[in-house]
Amino acid sequence: MLRLIPLLLMTSAVCAETTAIINVNVLPMDANRVLTQQTVIVRDAVIGAIGPVDSLPVPKGARLVDGTDRFLMPGFAEMHAHVPAFGSETLQRDLTLFVVNGVTTIRGMLGRPTHLELRQQLAEGRRFGPRLVTSGPSLNGSSVTGVDDARSQVRAQHAAGYDFIKIHPGLDADEFAAIAATANELGIPFAGHVPVAVGVASAMAQGIATIDHLDGYFAAMLPPNAVGSGGYGGFFDVLLAAQLDATRIAGLVRKTVAASTLNVPTQTLFEQMVSDTPLGELKARPEMQYVSAATLRRWSEARTQRQAERGFDRAVGARAIALRRALLHALHAAGAGILLGSDAPQVFNVPGFSLHRELELLVDAGLSPYAALEAGTSKAARFLGLNTGLVKQGRDADLVLLDANPLEDIRNSKRIRGVMLRGHWLDTPDIERRLAGIRRAD
């Protein structure tokens, strides 16, 4: 059973506090650089000033945070989150786990009508959690009944105030085209999966904002007349791996760059499902203490079923992982945008914790630590149109204080000393109290 501690809501008075983070090393995330021995002043939830510790005065009465030998960077954005229903017993747990792991923004990829109110509560500090950018309910082969209905649903979601349209599988080519045309006309982004009937090249040509999970790329890497073409490919087409032509990556990358489409790989979800990592090792990860025993059983069963599918073996899984990593590296090298997202909470992806695992996998795929961090900070903020993502005067104060430099070792992103959420400082004892309140008791 999970235990929840009472919420600490951030009132306007709390958010109006002034905080000085003193003698800290700053990763501004505007370039691959570190500003040493700085003082950062936060007033009214905005970064008011940054300067050398010896020359920038500290306002009288400010809360003081010792940043000596530590590193301050922008808070992270989880660009593929699944947000529980408004009344779910796991909602506050998930929101809390995001924040204590330094995730100050989430993009909800499976929206519900109640998420509009949740977005407002979070923005106003009436509920503790990261800022929320939310899709509407998924448009897919079951929820859309034709071209006219597709157009109508896009208009309705735009009028309701959702931030973007979520695409799921099953749409036919005409329905997808109607969604794309209507969304482009209204100026609301659409993002997510690539329906089989559409294909990745057509989805990009029609303006899909992000492709999540690298969906559709494997199908596009099949040689002409391949046996797997048009057939069942399994979990994100893992079963096609042995037939794929890696030389087709270059052409797909060129099309991605030309379309200005960004990718949210969720590589940690894929690798945990198809790798040869023992199931017991996944279940024994420290963060699993924050999910219920029933959830762990479901996750274990889902992975076991995937790996028991006909045509899957360790060699297929390993080749699929290698090809996805090669694709990721090629996309990044060519300048195609990559955004940080892990798909949490999904199979063995505990909110917040999984984003740090995603960072490590991006580096394993060949990105530099700076490029991986950029995918979840400055690039994510720019894509979402938020005033976050940089440690810079005038930016919103969503910040993370680390005990070591993640530019030197990406694993240091997990060494969190404190988090600033919209100007409100959470220190280590506060983080530990919150974690203790949601730790599984069994």
C-alpha positions as a Markdown table, in Angstrom:
| # | Residue | x | y | z |
|---|---|---|---|---|
| 1 | Met | 0.0 | 0.0 | 0.0 |
| 2 | Leu | 1.2 | 3.5 | -0.8 |
| 3 | Arg | 1.1 | 6.2 | 1.8 |
| 4 | Leu | 0.6 | 9.8 | 0.8 |
| 5 | Ile | 1.7 | 12.8 | 3.0 |
| 6 | Pro | -0.5 | 15.9 | 3.0 |
| 7 | Leu | 0.2 | 18.3 | 0.0 |
| 8 | Leu | 2.2 | 21.3 | 0.5 |
| 9 | Leu | 0.5 | 23.8 | -1.7 |
| 10 | Met | 2.4 | 26.8 | -2.9 |
| 11 | Thr | 0.3 | 30.0 | -2.1 |
| 12 | Ser | 1.1 | 33.3 | -3.8 |
| 13 | Ala | 2.8 | 34.4 | -0.6 |
| 14 | Val | 5.2 | 31.5 | -0.7 |
| 15 | Cys | 6.0 | 32.0 | -4.4 |
| 16 | Ala | 6.8 | 35.6 | -3.7 |
| 17 | Glu | 9.8 | 34.7 | -1.5 |
| 18 | Thr | 13.4 | 35.8 | -2.5 |
| 19 | Thr | 16.1 | 33.1 | -2.6 |
| 20 | Ala | 19.8 | 33.5 | -3.1 |
| 21 | Ile | 21.8 | 30.5 | -4.3 |
| 22 | Ile | 25.3 | 31.5 | -3.4 |
| 23 | Asn | 28.7 | 30.5 | -4.8 |
| 24 | Val | 27.3 | 28.0 | -7.2 |
| 25 | Asn | 28.5 | 26.7 | -10.6 |
| 26 | Val | 25.9 | 27.5 | -13.2 |
| 27 | Leu | 25.1 | 25.5 | -16.3 |
| 28 | Pro | 23.1 | 28.1 | -18.2 |
| 29 | Met | 22.3 | 25.6 | -21.0 |
| 30 | Asp | 22.7 | 28.3 | -23.7 |
| 31 | Ala | 26.0 | 26.7 | -24.6 |
| 32 | Asn | 28.3 | 23.9 | -23.4 |
| 33 | Arg | 29.8 | 25.9 | -20.6 |
| 34 | Val | 29.9 | 26.4 | -16.8 |
| 35 | Leu | 29.9 | 29.8 | -15.0 |
| 36 | Thr | 31.9 | 29.3 | -11.8 |
| 37 | Gln | 31.3 | 30.8 | -8.4 |
| 38 | Gln | 28.1 | 32.6 | -9.2 |
| 39 | Thr | 25.2 | 33.9 | -7.1 |
| 40 | Val | 21.7 | 33.5 | -8.5 |
| 41 | Ile | 18.9 | 35.7 | -7.1 |
| 42 | Val | 15.3 | 34.5 | -7.5 |
| 43 | Arg | 12.5 | 36.9 | -6.9 |
| 44 | Asp | 8.8 | 36.3 | -7.4 |
| 45 | Ala | 9.5 | 33.0 | -9.1 |
| 46 | Val | 11.7 | 34.6 | -11.7 |
| 47 | Ile | 15.5 | 34.7 | -12.0 |
| 48 | Gly | 16.2 | 38.3 | -11.0 |
| 49 | Ala | 20.0 | 38.4 | -11.3 |
| 50 | Ile | 23.1 | 36.3 | -11.9 |
| 51 | Gly | 26.6 | 37.4 | -11.1 |
| 52 | Pro | 30.0 | 36.6 | -9.5 |
| 53 | Val | 29.7 | 35.8 | -5.9 |
| 54 | Asp | 32.1 | 38.5 | -4.9 |
| 55 | Ser | 30.3 | 41.3 | -6.7 |
| 56 | Leu | 26.5 | 40.5 | -6.6 |
| 57 | Pro | 24.9 | 41.7 | -3.4 |
| 58 | Val | 22.4 | 39.4 | -1.7 |
| 59 | Pro | 19.0 | 41.0 | -0.9 |
| 60 | Lys | 18.3 | 41.5 | 2.8 |
| 61 | Gly | 16.0 | 38.8 | 4.2 |
| 62 | Ala | 16.5 | 36.4 | 1.3 |
| 63 | Arg | 16.6 | 32.7 | 1.9 |
| 64 | Leu | 20.2 | 31.5 | 1.5 |
| 65 | Val | 21.1 | 28.3 | -0.3 |
| 66 | Asp | 24.8 | 27.2 | -0.3 |
| 67 | Gly | 25.8 | 26.3 | -3.8 |
| 68 | Thr | 29.5 | 25.8 | -3.0 |
| 69 | Asp | 31.0 | 23.0 | -5.3 |
| 70 | Arg | 27.5 | 22.4 | -6.6 |
| 71 | Phe | 26.0 | 22.9 | -10.1 |
| 72 | Leu | 22.8 | 24.7 | -10.9 |
| 73 | Met | 20.9 | 24.0 | -14.1 |
| 74 | Pro | 17.3 | 24.4 | -15.5 |
| 75 | Gly | 14.7 | 21.9 | -14.4 |
| 76 | Phe | 14.0 | 19.0 | -16.8 |
| 77 | Ala | 11.0 | 18.5 | -19.1 |
| 78 | Glu | 9.5 | 15.1 | -19.5 |
| 79 | Met | 8.2 | 15.3 | -23.0 |
| 80 | His | 6.3 | 12.0 | -23.0 |
| 81 | Ala | 4.3 | 11.6 | -19.7 |
| 82 | His | 1.1 | 9.8 | -19.0 |
| 83 | Val | -0.9 | 11.7 | -16.4 |
| 84 | Pro | -3.4 | 9.7 | -14.3 |
| 85 | Ala | -7.0 | 10.6 | -14.0 |
| 86 | Phe | -7.8 | 13.6 | -11.9 |
| 87 | Gly | -9.2 | 11.5 | -9.0 |
| 88 | Ser | -6.7 | 8.7 | -9.3 |
| 89 | Glu | -4.9 | 7.6 | -6.1 |
| 90 | Thr | -1.6 | 7.6 | -8.0 |
| 91 | Leu | -1.9 | 11.2 | -9.4 |
| 92 | Gln | -0.2 | 13.0 | -6.6 |
| 93 | Arg | 2.4 | 10.3 | -6.2 |
| 94 | Asp | 3.4 | 10.7 | -9.9 |
| 95 | Leu | 3.4 | 14.5 | -9.7 |
| 96 | Thr | 5.6 | 14.4 | -6.6 |
| 97 | Leu | 8.0 | 11.8 | -8.1 |
| 98 | Phe | 8.5 | 14.0 | -11.2 |
| 99 | Val | 9.4 | 17.1 | -9.1 |
| 100 | Val | 11.7 | 15.5 | -6.6 |
| 101 | Asn | 13.7 | 14.1 | -9.6 |
| 102 | Gly | 14.1 | 17.6 | -11.0 |
| 103 | Val | 11.3 | 17.4 | -13.6 |
| 104 | Thr | 9.5 | 20.7 | -13.5 |
| 105 | Thr | 7.5 | 20.4 | -16.7 |
| 106 | Ile | 5.6 | 17.5 | -18.2 |
| 107 | Arg | 3.9 | 17.0 | -21.5 |
| 108 | Gly | 0.9 | 14.8 | -21.0 |
| 109 | Met | 0.5 | 12.5 | -23.9 |
| 110 | Leu | -2.9 | 11.0 | -23.1 |
| 111 | Gly | -5.1 | 13.9 | -22.1 |
| 112 | Arg | -8.5 | 13.9 | -20.3 |
| 113 | Pro | -11.0 | 16.7 | -19.9 |
| 114 | Thr | -10.1 | 17.0 | -16.2 |
| 115 | His | -6.5 | 17.7 | -17.1 |
| 116 | Leu | -7.5 | 21.2 | -18.1 |
| 117 | Glu | -8.4 | 21.9 | -14.5 |
| 118 | Leu | -5.3 | 20.1 | -13.3 |
| 119 | Arg | -3.2 | 22.2 | -15.6 |
| 120 | Gln | -4.7 | 25.3 | -14.0 |
| 121 | Gln | -4.2 | 24.1 | -10.4 |
| 122 | Leu | -0.6 | 23.3 | -11.1 |
| 123 | Ala | 0.0 | 26.7 | -12.7 |
| 124 | Glu | -1.5 | 28.6 | -9.8 |
| 125 | Gly | 0.2 | 26.5 | -7.2 |
| 126 | Arg | -3.0 | 25.1 | -5.8 |
| 127 | Arg | -1.6 | 21.6 | -6.3 |
| 128 | Phe | 2.0 | 20.5 | -5.9 |
| 129 | Gly | 3.6 | 19.3 | -9.1 |
| 130 | Pro | 5.3 | 20.3 | -12.4 |
| 131 | Arg | 3.7 | 22.5 | -14.9 |
| 132 | Leu | 1.5 | 20.6 | -17.3 |
| 133 | Val | 1.3 | 20.8 | -21.1 |
| 134 | Thr | -1.5 | 18.5 | -22.1 |
| 135 | Ser | -3.0 | 16.9 | -25.2 |
| 136 | Gly | -6.7 | 16.2 | -25.5 |
| 137 | Pro | -8.1 | 12.7 | -25.6 |
| 138 | Ser | -6.3 | 10.5 | -28.1 |
| 139 | Leu | -7.4 | 10.5 | -31.8 |
| 140 | Asn | -7.1 | 6.9 | -33.0 |
| 141 | Gly | -8.8 | 4.2 | -35.0 |
| 142 | Ser | -11.4 | 3.6 | -32.4 |
| 143 | Ser | -12.2 | 7.2 | -31.4 |
| 144 | Val | -12.4 | 8.6 | -34.9 |
| 145 | Thr | -15.3 | 7.5 | -37.2 |
| 146 | Gly | -14.4 | 9.2 | -40.4 |
| 147 | Val | -13.0 | 12.4 | -42.0 |
| 148 | Asp | -15.8 | 14.7 | -40.8 |
| 149 | Asp | -15.5 | 13.4 | -37.3 |
| 150 | Ala | -11.7 | 13.8 | -37.4 |
| 151 | Arg | -12.1 | 17.5 | -38.3 |
| 152 | Ser | -14.8 | 18.0 | -35.7 |
| 153 | Gln | -12.8 | 16.5 | -32.9 |
| 154 | Val | -9.7 | 18.7 | -33.7 |
| 155 | Arg | -11.9 | 21.8 | -33.7 |
| 156 | Ala | -13.5 | 20.8 | -30.4 |
| 157 | Gln | -10.2 | 20.1 | -28.7 |
| 158 | His | -8.8 | 23.4 | -30.0 |
| 159 | Ala | -11.8 | 25.3 | -28.6 |
| 160 | Ala | -11.6 | 23.5 | -25.3 |
| 161 | Gly | -8.0 | 24.8 | -24.8 |
| 162 | Tyr | -5.9 | 21.8 | -25.1 |
| 163 | Asp | -2.2 | 22.4 | -26.0 |
| 164 | Phe | -2.0 | 19.9 | -28.8 |
| 165 | Ile | -3.6 | 16.9 | -30.5 |
| 166 | Lys | -2.4 | 13.3 | -29.6 |
| 167 | Ile | -2.3 | 10.8 | -32.5 |
| 168 | His | -2.6 | 7.1 | -31.7 |
| 169 | Pro | -2.5 | 4.1 | -34.2 |
| 170 | Gly | -5.4 | 2.9 | -36.3 |
| 171 | Leu | -6.3 | 6.1 | -38.3 |
| 172 | Asp | -6.6 | 5.7 | -42.0 |
| 173 | Ala | -4.7 | 8.0 | -44.4 |
| 174 | Asp | -7.8 | 10.2 | -45.0 |
| 175 | Glu | -8.6 | 10.6 | -41.4 |
| 176 | Phe | -5.0 | 11.5 | -40.6 |
| 177 | Ala | -4.9 | 14.0 | -43.5 |
| 178 | Ala | -8.1 | 15.6 | -42.1 |
| 179 | Ile | -6.6 | 15.9 | -38.6 |
| 180 | Ala | -3.4 | 17.4 | -40.0 |
| 181 | Ala | -5.1 | 19.9 | -42.3 |
| 182 | Thr | -7.5 | 21.1 | -39.6 |
| 183 | Ala | -4.8 | 21.3 | -36.9 |
| 184 | Asn | -2.5 | 23.2 | -39.2 |
| 185 | Glu | -5.3 | 25.6 | -40.1 |
| 186 | Leu | -6.1 | 26.3 | -36.4 |
| 187 | Gly | -2.4 | 26.4 | -35.4 |
| 188 | Ile | -2.6 | 23.6 | -32.8 |
| 189 | Pro | 0.2 | 21.1 | -33.0 |
| 190 | Phe | -0.4 | 17.3 | -33.4 |
| 191 | Ala | 2.0 | 14.7 | -32.2 |
| 192 | Gly | 2.5 | 11.1 | -31.2 |
| 193 | His | 2.4 | 7.9 | -33.1 |
| 194 | Val | 2.6 | 7.3 | -36.9 |
| 195 | Pro | -0.4 | 5.3 | -38.1 |
| 196 | Val | 0.6 | 2.4 | -40.4 |
| 197 | Ala | -1.6 | 3.6 | -43.2 |
| 198 | Val | 0.2 | 6.9 | -43.2 |
| 199 | Gly | 3.9 | 6.1 | -42.8 |
| 200 | Val | 6.6 | 8.3 | -41.3 |
| 201 | Ala | 7.5 | 10.2 | -44.5 |
| 202 | Ser | 3.9 | 11.3 | -45.1 |
| 203 | Ala | 3.3 | 12.1 | -41.4 |
| 204 | Met | 6.3 | 14.4 | -41.5 |
| 205 | Ala | 5.3 | 16.0 | -44.8 |
| 206 | Gln | 1.9 | 16.8 | -43.3 |
| 207 | Gly | 3.4 | 18.6 | -40.3 |
| 208 | Ile | 3.5 | 16.3 | -37.3 |
| 209 | Ala | 5.3 | 18.2 | -34.6 |
| 210 | Thr | 6.9 | 15.3 | -32.8 |
| 211 | Ile | 7.2 | 11.6 | -33.6 |
| 212 | Asp | 7.2 | 9.7 | -30.3 |
| 213 | His | 8.9 | 6.3 | -29.7 |
| 214 | Leu | 10.7 | 6.6 | -33.2 |
| 215 | Asp | 7.4 | 5.2 | -34.3 |
| 216 | Gly | 7.3 | 4.3 | -38.0 |
| 217 | Tyr | 11.0 | 4.5 | -38.7 |
| 218 | Phe | 11.6 | 0.8 | -38.6 |
| 219 | Ala | 8.7 | 0.2 | -41.1 |
| 220 | Ala | 10.3 | 2.7 | -43.4 |
| 221 | Met | 13.7 | 0.9 | -43.2 |
| 222 | Leu | 12.2 | -2.3 | -44.7 |
| 223 | Pro | 13.7 | -3.0 | -48.1 |
| 224 | Pro | 11.1 | -3.2 | -51.0 |
| 225 | Asn | 9.2 | -6.5 | -51.1 |
| 226 | Ala | 10.5 | -7.5 | -47.6 |
| 227 | Val | 8.6 | -10.3 | -46.0 |
| 228 | Gly | 7.7 | -8.1 | -43.0 |
| 229 | Ser | 6.3 | -5.3 | -45.1 |
| 230 | Gly | 2.7 | -4.7 | -44.0 |
| 231 | Gly | 2.8 | -7.5 | -41.5 |
| 232 | Tyr | 2.8 | -7.5 | -37.7 |
| 233 | Gly | 6.0 | -6.0 | -36.3 |
| 234 | Gly | 5.5 | -6.4 | -32.6 |
| 235 | Phe | 6.4 | -3.8 | -30.0 |
| 236 | Phe | 7.4 | -0.7 | -32.1 |
| 237 | Asp | 8.3 | -3.1 | -34.9 |
| 238 | Val | 11.0 | -4.9 | -33.0 |
| 239 | Leu | 10.3 | -8.1 | -34.9 |
| 240 | Leu | 11.3 | -6.5 | -38.1 |
| 241 | Ala | 14.8 | -5.8 | -36.9 |
| 242 | Ala | 16.5 | -8.7 | -38.8 |
| 243 | Gln | 15.1 | -7.5 | -42.1 |
| 244 | Leu | 15.9 | -3.8 | -41.8 |
| 245 | Asp | 18.2 | -2.0 | -44.2 |
| 246 | Ala | 20.4 | 0.3 | -42.1 |
| 247 | Thr | 21.5 | 2.2 | -45.3 |
| 248 | Arg | 18.0 | 3.6 | -45.4 |
| 249 | Ile | 18.6 | 5.6 | -42.2 |
| 250 | Ala | 20.4 | 8.4 | -44.1 |
| 251 | Gly | 17.4 | 9.1 | -46.3 |
| 252 | Leu | 15.0 | 9.1 | -43.4 |
| 253 | Val | 17.2 | 11.5 | -41.5 |
| 254 | Arg | 17.3 | 13.9 | -44.5 |
| 255 | Lys | 13.5 | 13.9 | -44.6 |
| 256 | Thr | 13.2 | 14.5 | -40.9 |
| 257 | Val | 15.5 | 17.5 | -41.1 |
| 258 | Ala | 13.7 | 18.9 | -44.1 |
| 259 | Ala | 10.3 | 18.6 | -42.3 |
| 260 | Ser | 11.7 | 20.1 | -39.1 |
| 261 | Thr | 10.0 | 17.2 | -37.2 |
| 262 | Leu | 11.3 | 16.5 | -33.7 |
| 263 | Asn | 11.6 | 13.1 | -32.1 |
| 264 | Val | 10.9 | 12.0 | -28.6 |
| 265 | Pro | 12.6 | 8.5 | -28.6 |
| 266 | Thr | 11.5 | 7.0 | -25.2 |
| 267 | Gln | 14.4 | 4.8 | -25.6 |
| 268 | Thr | 14.3 | 3.6 | -22.1 |
| 269 | Leu | 10.8 | 2.1 | -22.6 |
| 270 | Phe | 11.9 | 0.3 | -25.7 |
| 271 | Glu | 15.2 | -1.1 | -24.3 |
| 272 | Gln | 13.6 | -2.3 | -21.0 |
| 273 | Met | 11.0 | -4.2 | -23.0 |
| 274 | Val | 13.3 | -5.9 | -25.5 |
| 275 | Ser | 16.8 | -6.1 | -23.9 |
| 276 | Asp | 18.2 | -9.1 | -22.2 |
| 277 | Thr | 18.4 | -7.4 | -18.9 |
| 278 | Pro | 17.0 | -9.9 | -16.4 |
| 279 | Leu | 13.5 | -9.3 | -15.2 |
| 280 | Gly | 14.7 | -9.6 | -11.6 |
| 281 | Glu | 17.2 | -6.8 | -12.1 |
| 282 | Leu | 14.5 | -4.4 | -13.4 |
| 283 | Lys | 12.2 | -5.3 | -10.4 |
| 284 | Ala | 15.0 | -4.7 | -8.0 |
| 285 | Arg | 15.8 | -1.1 | -9.1 |
| 286 | Pro | 15.6 | 1.3 | -6.1 |
| 287 | Glu | 12.8 | 3.4 | -7.6 |
| 288 | Met | 10.5 | 0.4 | -7.7 |
| 289 | Gln | 9.8 | 1.0 | -4.0 |
| 290 | Tyr | 7.5 | 3.9 | -5.1 |
| 291 | Val | 5.1 | 1.8 | -7.1 |
| 292 | Ser | 2.6 | -0.8 | -5.9 |
| 293 | Ala | 3.3 | -4.5 | -5.9 |
| 294 | Ala | 0.3 | -4.9 | -8.2 |
| 295 | Thr | 1.8 | -2.5 | -10.7 |
| 296 | Leu | 5.1 | -4.3 | -10.6 |
| 297 | Arg | 3.3 | -7.6 | -11.4 |
| 298 | Arg | 1.6 | -6.0 | -14.4 |
| 299 | Trp | 4.8 | -4.6 | -15.7 |
| 300 | Ser | 6.5 | -7.9 | -15.3 |
| 301 | Glu | 3.7 | -9.7 | -17.1 |
| 302 | Ala | 3.8 | -7.2 | -20.0 |
| 303 | Arg | 7.5 | -7.6 | -20.5 |
| 304 | Thr | 7.3 | -11.4 | -20.3 |
| 305 | Gln | 4.5 | -11.5 | -22.9 |
| 306 | Arg | 6.4 | -9.2 | -25.3 |
| 307 | Gln | 9.5 | -11.3 | -25.1 |
| 308 | Ala | 7.5 | -14.5 | -25.6 |
| 309 | Glu | 6.1 | -13.4 | -29.0 |
| 310 | Arg | 6.8 | -15.6 | -31.9 |
| 311 | Gly | 9.8 | -14.3 | -33.8 |
| 312 | Phe | 11.4 | -12.6 | -30.9 |
| 313 | Asp | 14.8 | -13.7 | -29.4 |
| 314 | Arg | 17.7 | -11.9 | -27.8 |
| 315 | Ala | 19.5 | -11.4 | -31.1 |
| 316 | Val | 16.4 | -9.7 | -32.6 |
| 317 | Gly | 16.1 | -7.5 | -29.5 |
| 318 | Ala | 19.8 | -6.6 | -29.6 |
| 319 | Arg | 19.8 | -5.7 | -33.3 |
| 320 | Ala | 16.7 | -3.5 | -32.8 |
| 321 | Ile | 18.4 | -1.6 | -29.9 |
| 322 | Ala | 21.5 | -1.1 | -32.0 |
| 323 | Leu | 19.5 | 0.2 | -35.0 |
| 324 | Arg | 17.5 | 2.6 | -32.9 |
| 325 | Arg | 20.7 | 3.9 | -31.3 |
| 326 | Ala | 22.3 | 4.3 | -34.8 |
| 327 | Leu | 19.1 | 6.2 | -35.9 |
| 328 | Leu | 19.3 | 8.4 | -32.9 |
| 329 | His | 22.9 | 9.3 | -33.4 |
| 330 | Ala | 22.3 | 10.0 | -37.1 |
| 331 | Leu | 19.3 | 12.2 | -36.4 |
| 332 | His | 21.3 | 14.2 | -33.8 |
| 333 | Ala | 24.4 | 14.5 | -36.0 |
| 334 | Ala | 22.3 | 15.9 | -38.9 |
| 335 | Gly | 20.6 | 18.5 | -36.7 |
| 336 | Ala | 17.2 | 16.8 | -36.4 |
| 337 | Gly | 15.8 | 17.8 | -33.1 |
| 338 | Ile | 15.6 | 15.3 | -30.2 |
| 339 | Leu | 13.5 | 16.0 | -27.1 |
| 340 | Leu | 13.8 | 14.2 | -23.8 |
| 341 | Gly | 11.0 | 11.8 | -22.9 |
| 342 | Ser | 10.8 | 8.4 | -21.3 |
| 343 | Asp | 7.0 | 7.5 | -21.3 |
| 344 | Ala | 6.4 | 7.5 | -17.6 |
| 345 | Pro | 4.7 | 5.8 | -15.9 |
| 346 | Gln | 4.9 | 2.9 | -18.2 |
| 347 | Val | 6.6 | -0.5 | -17.9 |
| 348 | Phe | 9.4 | -0.1 | -15.4 |
| 349 | Asn | 9.5 | 3.6 | -16.0 |
| 350 | Val | 8.9 | 5.3 | -12.6 |
| 351 | Pro | 8.1 | 9.0 | -13.0 |
| 352 | Gly | 11.2 | 11.2 | -12.8 |
| 353 | Phe | 13.6 | 8.3 | -12.3 |
| 354 | Ser | 13.1 | 7.1 | -15.8 |
| 355 | Leu | 14.0 | 10.4 | -17.3 |
| 356 | His | 17.6 | 10.1 | -15.9 |
| 357 | Arg | 17.8 | 6.7 | -17.4 |
| 358 | Glu | 16.7 | 8.2 | -20.7 |
| 359 | Leu | 19.6 | 10.7 | -20.4 |
| 360 | Glu | 22.1 | 7.9 | -20.0 |
| 361 | Leu | 20.7 | 6.0 | -23.0 |
| 362 | Leu | 20.9 | 9.1 | -25.2 |
| 363 | Val | 24.6 | 9.4 | -24.3 |
| 364 | Asp | 25.0 | 5.7 | -25.0 |
| 365 | Ala | 23.6 | 6.3 | -28.4 |
| 366 | Gly | 26.4 | 8.9 | -29.1 |
| 367 | Leu | 25.0 | 12.2 | -27.9 |
| 368 | Ser | 27.3 | 14.3 | -25.7 |
| 369 | Pro | 26.1 | 14.9 | -22.1 |
| 370 | Tyr | 25.4 | 18.5 | -23.1 |
| 371 | Ala | 23.2 | 17.5 | -26.1 |
| 372 | Ala | 21.3 | 15.0 | -23.9 |
| 373 | Leu | 20.7 | 17.7 | -21.2 |
| 374 | Glu | 19.7 | 20.2 | -23.9 |
| 375 | Ala | 17.0 | 17.9 | -25.1 |
| 376 | Gly | 15.3 | 18.1 | -21.8 |
| 377 | Thr | 15.9 | 21.8 | -21.0 |
| 378 | Ser | 16.5 | 24.6 | -23.5 |
| 379 | Lys | 15.3 | 22.7 | -26.6 |
| 380 | Ala | 12.2 | 21.4 | -24.8 |
| 381 | Ala | 11.3 | 24.9 | -23.5 |
| 382 | Arg | 11.8 | 26.4 | -26.9 |
| 383 | Phe | 9.6 | 23.8 | -28.5 |
| 384 | Leu | 6.8 | 24.3 | -25.9 |
| 385 | Gly | 7.1 | 28.1 | -26.0 |
| 386 | Leu | 7.9 | 28.3 | -22.2 |
| 387 | Asn | 10.0 | 30.9 | -20.4 |
| 388 | Thr | 12.1 | 28.1 | -18.8 |
| 389 | Gly | 15.0 | 25.9 | -20.0 |
| 390 | Leu | 17.8 | 28.4 | -19.3 |
| 391 | Val | 19.5 | 29.8 | -16.2 |
| 392 | Lys | 19.2 | 33.4 | -17.3 |
| 393 | Gln | 17.9 | 36.6 | -15.9 |
| 394 | Gly | 14.2 | 37.0 | -16.6 |
| 395 | Arg | 13.6 | 33.3 | -17.0 |
| 396 | Asp | 11.1 | 31.4 | -14.8 |
| 397 | Ala | 12.8 | 29.9 | -11.8 |
| 398 | Asp | 12.4 | 26.1 | -12.4 |
| 399 | Leu | 15.9 | 24.9 | -11.4 |
| 400 | Val | 17.8 | 21.9 | -10.1 |
| 401 | Leu | 20.9 | 21.9 | -7.8 |
| 402 | Leu | 23.2 | 19.0 | -8.3 |
| 403 | Asp | 26.1 | 17.7 | -6.2 |
| 404 | Ala | 28.3 | 17.1 | -9.3 |
| 405 | Asn | 28.6 | 18.2 | -12.9 |
| 406 | Pro | 26.4 | 16.2 | -15.4 |
| 407 | Leu | 28.5 | 17.6 | -18.3 |
| 408 | Glu | 31.4 | 15.4 | -17.1 |
| 409 | Asp | 29.2 | 12.4 | -16.3 |
| 410 | Ile | 25.6 | 12.3 | -17.3 |
| 411 | Arg | 24.8 | 10.1 | -14.3 |
| 412 | Asn | 25.4 | 13.1 | -12.1 |
| 413 | Ser | 22.0 | 14.4 | -13.2 |
| 414 | Lys | 20.6 | 12.1 | -10.5 |
| 415 | Arg | 22.6 | 13.6 | -7.7 |
| 416 | Ile | 20.0 | 16.2 | -6.7 |
| 417 | Arg | 20.6 | 18.4 | -3.7 |
| 418 | Gly | 17.5 | 20.6 | -4.2 |
| 419 | Val | 14.8 | 21.6 | -6.7 |
| 420 | Met | 13.3 | 25.0 | -7.3 |
| 421 | Leu | 9.7 | 24.8 | -8.7 |
| 422 | Arg | 8.3 | 28.2 | -9.8 |
| 423 | Gly | 10.5 | 30.0 | -7.3 |
| 424 | His | 9.8 | 27.7 | -4.4 |
| 425 | Trp | 12.8 | 26.0 | -3.0 |
| 426 | Leu | 12.7 | 22.3 | -2.0 |
| 427 | Asp | 15.8 | 21.2 | 0.0 |
| 428 | Thr | 17.0 | 17.7 | 0.6 |
| 429 | Pro | 15.0 | 17.1 | 3.8 |
| 430 | Asp | 11.8 | 18.2 | 2.1 |
| 431 | Ile | 12.6 | 15.9 | -0.8 |
| 432 | Glu | 13.3 | 13.0 | 1.5 |
| 433 | Arg | 10.1 | 13.6 | 3.5 |
| 434 | Arg | 8.0 | 13.6 | 0.3 |
| 435 | Leu | 9.7 | 10.4 | -0.9 |
| 436 | Ala | 9.1 | 8.7 | 2.5 |
| 437 | Gly | 5.4 | 9.6 | 2.2 |
| 438 | Ile | 5.0 | 7.7 | -1.0 |
| 439 | Arg | 7.3 | 4.8 | -0.4 |
| 440 | Arg | 5.6 | 1.4 | -0.7 |
| 441 | Ala | 4.9 | 0.0 | 2.8 |
| 442 | Asp | 4.8 | -3.7 | 2.0 |
